[in-house]
PDB file of C-alpha atoms in Angstrom:
ATOM      1  CA  MET A   1       3.169  -0.659  13.895  1.00  0.00           C
ATOM      2  CA  ARG A   2       5.623  -3.055  12.196  1.00  0.00           C
ATOM      3  CA  SER A   3       6.181  -3.688   8.569  1.00  0.00           C
ATOM      4  CA  GLN A   4       3.674  -6.489   8.848  1.00  0.00           C
ATOM      5  CA  TRP A   5       0.947  -4.040   8.453  1.00  0.00           C
ATOM      6  CA  LEU A   6       0.461  -5.277   4.944  1.00  0.00           C
ATOM      7  CA  SER A   7       0.098  -8.862   6.127  1.00  0.00           C
ATOM      8  CA  ALA A   8      -2.333  -7.786   8.876  1.00  0.00           C
ATOM      9  CA  LEU A   9      -4.491  -5.861   6.371  1.00  0.00           C
ATOM     10  CA  TYR A  10      -4.481  -8.629   3.823  1.00  0.00           C
ATOM     11  CA  THR A  11      -5.579 -11.078   6.388  1.00  0.00           C
ATOM     12  CA  GLU A  12      -8.328  -8.716   7.682  1.00  0.00           C
ATOM     13  CA  ARG A  13     -10.586  -9.020   4.621  1.00  0.00           C
ATOM     14  CA  LYS A  14      -7.748  -9.215   2.186  1.00  0.00           C
ATOM     15  CA  PHE A  15      -7.337  -5.538   1.554  1.00  0.00           C
ATOM     16  CA  ALA A  16      -3.532  -5.326   1.689  1.00  0.00           C
ATOM     17  CA  VAL A  17      -2.983  -1.745   1.966  1.00  0.00           C
ATOM     18  CA  PHE A  18       0.275  -2.791   0.555  1.00  0.00           C
ATOM     19  CA  CYS A  19       0.582   0.688   0.250  1.00  0.00           C
ATOM     20  CA  LEU A  20       4.037   0.000   0.417  1.00  0.00           C
ATOM     21  CA  PHE A  21       4.950   2.551  -1.685  1.00  0.00           C
ATOM     22  CA  LEU A  22       5.756   5.217  -4.124  1.00  0.00           C
ATOM     23  CA  THR A  23       7.533   5.787  -7.196  1.00  0.00           C
ATOM     24  CA  GLY A  24      10.484   7.896  -8.009  1.00  0.00           C
ATOM     25  CA  LEU A  25      13.444   8.382 -10.224  1.00  0.00           C
ATOM     26  CA  SER A  26      15.907   5.716 -11.147  1.00  0.00           C
ATOM     27  CA  THR A  27      18.349   7.180  -8.679  1.00  0.00           C
ATOM     28  CA  PRO A  28      16.233   9.066  -6.231  1.00  0.00           C
ATOM     29  CA  ALA A  29      17.656  11.860  -4.136  1.00  0.00           C
ATOM     30  CA  TRP A  30      15.045  12.166  -1.502  1.00  0.00           C
ATOM     31  CA  ALA A  31      17.109  12.789   1.597  1.00  0.00           C
ATOM     32  CA  GLY A  32      15.137  15.247   3.588  1.00  0.00           C
ATOM     33  CA  ASN A  33      12.680  15.849   0.819  1.00  0.00           C
ATOM     34  CA  GLU A  34       9.413  14.107   1.765  1.00  0.00           C
ATOM     35  CA  ALA A  35       7.447  16.475  -0.428  1.00  0.00           C
ATOM     36  CA  THR A  36       9.032  14.962  -3.481  1.00  0.00           C
ATOM     37  CA  VAL A  37       8.348  11.521  -2.322  1.00  0.00           C
ATOM     38  CA  LEU A  38       4.651  12.395  -1.758  1.00  0.00           C
ATOM     39  CA  LYS A  39       4.413  13.817  -5.265  1.00  0.00           C
ATOM     40  CA  GLN A  40       6.007  10.759  -6.756  1.00  0.00           C
ATOM     41  CA  LEU A  41       3.735   8.399  -4.791  1.00  0.00           C
ATOM     42  CA  THR A  42       0.559   9.851  -6.395  1.00  0.00           C
ATOM     43  CA  GLY A  43      -1.227   7.236  -8.518  1.00  0.00           C
ATOM     44  CA  ALA A  44      -2.388   3.696  -8.321  1.00  0.00           C
ATOM     45  CA  TRP A  45      -0.262   0.678  -7.099  1.00  0.00           C
ATOM     46  CA  SER A  46      -1.275  -2.998  -7.243  1.00  0.00           C
ATOM     47  CA  ILE A  47      -0.332  -6.445  -5.902  1.00  0.00           C
ATOM     48  CA  SER A  48      -1.872  -9.800  -6.891  1.00  0.00           C
ATOM     49  CA  THR A  49      -1.968 -12.801  -4.635  1.00  0.00           C
ATOM     50  CA  PRO A  50      -3.573 -16.205  -4.760  1.00  0.00           C
ATOM     51  CA  ASP A  51      -6.303 -16.803  -2.262  1.00  0.00           C
ATOM     52  CA  LYS A  52      -5.242 -19.896  -0.165  1.00  0.00           C
ATOM     53  CA  GLU A  53      -8.725 -21.119   0.227  1.00  0.00           C
ATOM     54  CA  SER A  54     -10.263 -20.601  -3.230  1.00  0.00           C
ATOM     55  CA  GLY A  55      -7.163 -20.532  -5.493  1.00  0.00           C
ATOM     56  CA  ASP A  56      -8.545 -17.320  -6.991  1.00  0.00           C
ATOM     57  CA  ILE A  57      -6.116 -14.547  -7.795  1.00  0.00           C
ATOM     58  CA  GLU A  58      -7.035 -11.443  -5.842  1.00  0.00           C
ATOM     59  CA  THR A  59      -5.792  -8.036  -6.829  1.00  0.00           C
ATOM     60  CA  THR A  60      -5.427  -5.290  -4.292  1.00  0.00           C
ATOM     61  CA  THR A  61      -5.028  -1.716  -5.487  1.00  0.00           C
ATOM     62  CA  ILE A  62      -4.185   1.353  -3.473  1.00  0.00           C
ATOM     63  CA  GLU A  63      -4.562   4.814  -4.957  1.00  0.00           C
ATOM     64  CA  PHE A  64      -2.569   7.627  -3.433  1.00  0.00           C
ATOM     65  CA  ASN A  65      -4.232  11.032  -4.040  1.00  0.00           C
ATOM     66  CA  PRO A  66      -2.177  14.357  -4.111  1.00  0.00           C
ATOM     67  CA  ASN A  67      -4.166  15.692  -1.123  1.00  0.00           C
ATOM     68  CA  GLY A  68      -2.693  13.079   1.236  1.00  0.00           C
ATOM     69  CA  THR A  69      -5.621  10.628   1.154  1.00  0.00           C
ATOM     70  CA  TYR A  70      -5.636   7.068  -0.125  1.00  0.00           C
ATOM     71  CA  SER A  71      -8.253   4.394  -1.023  1.00  0.00           C
ATOM     72  CA  THR A  72      -7.983   0.647  -1.504  1.00  0.00           C
ATOM     73  CA  ARG A  73     -10.076  -1.826  -3.479  1.00  0.00           C
ATOM     74  CA  LEU A  74     -10.001  -5.544  -3.924  1.00  0.00           C
ATOM     75  CA  SER A  75     -10.785  -7.255  -7.238  1.00  0.00           C
ATOM     76  CA  SER A  76     -11.577 -10.965  -7.471  1.00  0.00           C
ATOM     77  CA  LYS A  77     -13.422 -13.179  -9.906  1.00  0.00           C
ATOM     78  CA  LEU A  78     -14.743 -14.973  -6.891  1.00  0.00           C
ATOM     79  CA  PHE A  79     -16.608 -11.786  -5.780  1.00  0.00           C
ATOM     80  CA  GLY A  80     -17.504 -10.998  -9.390  1.00  0.00           C
ATOM     81  CA  GLN A  81     -16.878  -7.311  -8.640  1.00  0.00           C
ATOM     82  CA  THR A  82     -14.372  -4.744  -7.270  1.00  0.00           C
ATOM     83  CA  LYS A  83     -14.901  -4.116  -3.584  1.00  0.00           C
ATOM     84  CA  ASN A  84     -13.754  -0.881  -1.819  1.00  0.00           C
ATOM     85  CA  THR A  85     -12.014  -1.919   1.314  1.00  0.00           C
ATOM     86  CA  ALA A  86     -10.518   1.090   3.089  1.00  0.00           C
ATOM     87  CA  ASN A  87      -9.600   4.760   2.870  1.00  0.00           C
ATOM     88  CA  GLY A  88      -7.720   7.207   4.997  1.00  0.00           C
ATOM     89  CA  ARG A  89      -4.689   9.412   5.118  1.00  0.00           C
ATOM     90  CA  TYR A  90      -1.014   8.757   4.373  1.00  0.00           C
ATOM     91  CA  GLY A  91       2.341  10.408   4.938  1.00  0.00           C
ATOM     92  CA  VAL A  92       5.996   9.889   4.322  1.00  0.00           C
ATOM     93  CA  SER A  93       8.960  10.451   6.607  1.00  0.00           C
ATOM     94  CA  ASP A  94      12.660   9.560   6.746  1.00  0.00           C
ATOM     95  CA  ALA A  95      13.118   9.753   2.951  1.00  0.00           C
ATOM     96  CA  ASP A  96      16.770   8.786   2.212  1.00  0.00           C
ATOM     97  CA  LYS A  97      18.310   7.699  -0.986  1.00  0.00           C
ATOM     98  CA  ASP A  98      15.993   4.917  -2.112  1.00  0.00           C
ATOM     99  CA  THR A  99      13.987   4.345   0.997  1.00  0.00           C
ATOM    100  CA  PHE A 100      11.292   6.031   3.057  1.00  0.00           C
ATOM    101  CA  THR A 101       8.842   5.302   5.824  1.00  0.00           C
ATOM    102  CA  LEU A 102       5.236   5.094   4.765  1.00  0.00           C
ATOM    103  CA  LYS A 103       2.529   5.786   7.363  1.00  0.00           C
ATOM    104  CA  LEU A 104      -1.189   4.911   6.692  1.00  0.00           C
ATOM    105  CA  GLU A 105      -3.958   6.026   8.887  1.00  0.00           C
ATOM    106  CA  VAL A 106      -7.155   3.972   8.258  1.00  0.00           C
ATOM    107  CA  LEU A 107     -10.325   6.259   8.610  1.00  0.00           C
ATOM    108  CA  LYS A 108     -12.903   3.983   7.133  1.00  0.00           C
ATOM    109  CA  ALA A 109     -12.535   0.239   6.550  1.00  0.00           C
ATOM    110  CA  ASP A 110     -14.258  -3.032   6.113  1.00  0.00           C
ATOM    111  CA  PRO A 111     -16.352  -3.706   9.339  1.00  0.00           C
ATOM    112  CA  GLU A 112     -14.442  -6.957   9.885  1.00  0.00           C
ATOM    113  CA  MET A 113     -11.110  -5.207  10.041  1.00  0.00           C
ATOM    114  CA  ASP A 114      -9.152  -5.518  13.330  1.00  0.00           C
ATOM    115  CA  LYS A 115      -9.710  -2.054  14.872  1.00  0.00           C
ATOM    116  CA  SER A 116      -6.225  -2.124  16.437  1.00  0.00           C
ATOM    117  CA  ASN A 117      -4.677  -1.743  12.961  1.00  0.00           C
ATOM    118  CA  THR A 118      -5.742   1.831  12.309  1.00  0.00           C
ATOM    119  CA  VAL A 119      -2.220   3.214  12.008  1.00  0.00           C
ATOM    120  CA  MET A 120       0.422   1.326  10.157  1.00  0.00           C
ATOM    121  CA  MET A 121       4.003   2.147   9.258  1.00  0.00           C
ATOM    122  CA  ALA A 122       6.446   0.349   6.975  1.00  0.00           C
ATOM    123  CA  LYS A 123       9.900   0.956   5.543  1.00  0.00           C
ATOM    124  CA  ILE A 124       9.714   1.034   1.789  1.00  0.00           C
ATOM    125  CA  ARG A 125      12.472   0.583  -0.779  1.00  0.00           C
ATOM    126  CA  GLN A 126      12.226   1.787  -4.356  1.00  0.00           C
ATOM    127  CA  ILE A 127      13.488  -0.876  -6.777  1.00  0.00           C
ATOM    128  CA  ASP A 128      12.692   1.233  -9.836  1.00  0.00           C
ATOM    129  CA  ALA A 129      10.311   3.985 -10.911  1.00  0.00           C
ATOM    130  CA  ASN A 130       7.364   1.583 -11.000  1.00  0.00           C
ATOM    131  CA  THR A 131       8.172  -0.984  -8.368  1.00  0.00           C
ATOM    132  CA  LEU A 132       8.346  -0.821  -4.558  1.00  0.00           C
ATOM    133  CA  GLN A 133       9.217  -3.369  -1.939  1.00  0.00           C
ATOM    134  CA  SER A 134       8.287  -3.487   1.708  1.00  0.00           C
ATOM    135  CA  GLU A 135      10.836  -4.647   4.334  1.00  0.00           C
ATOM    136  CA  ASP A 136       8.961  -8.040   4.456  1.00  0.00           C
ATOM    137  CA  GLY A 137       9.658  -8.594   0.734  1.00  0.00           C
ATOM    138  CA  LYS A 138       6.253  -7.833  -0.748  1.00  0.00           C
ATOM    139  CA  ILE A 139       6.429  -6.145  -4.205  1.00  0.00           C
ATOM    140  CA  VAL A 140       3.946  -3.514  -5.456  1.00  0.00           C
ATOM    141  CA  ARG A 141       3.804  -2.258  -8.942  1.00  0.00           C
ATOM    142  CA  ARG A 142       2.479   1.099 -10.393  1.00  0.00           C
ATOM    143  CA  VAL A 143      -0.594   0.664 -12.512  1.00  0.00           C
ATOM    144  CA  LYS A 144      -1.166   4.292 -13.427  1.00  0.00           C
TER     145      LYS A 144
END
């Protein structure tokens, strides 16, 4: 349950639940107010990475719903389509200043996913209203 959850998910069928994230105000005041963070997180976030084997650019999108559920999908020209990769529940804790802890619980995932990665946690830092960064440096941007 380290911040490498993103890397682990990306490697396991490239569905980086880089969920790293949420949006907020330019100077967030979240301390003790996880409900505000959850509300701000609602929407779609995306990260694009080159596939080392094919050179194709793969885009992983995670959508956080207001009811505490999320879903991820992977888009790639190599696949020729968008592929749903996982869904589950999410939560936020330890909201303080411009950081929070994001917890993802995978309920349904790609059959090739490592089953030991069903609960992931990561410390997330808000860079601005539309940009989040995980503690391992990965950046996710709001798409809607």
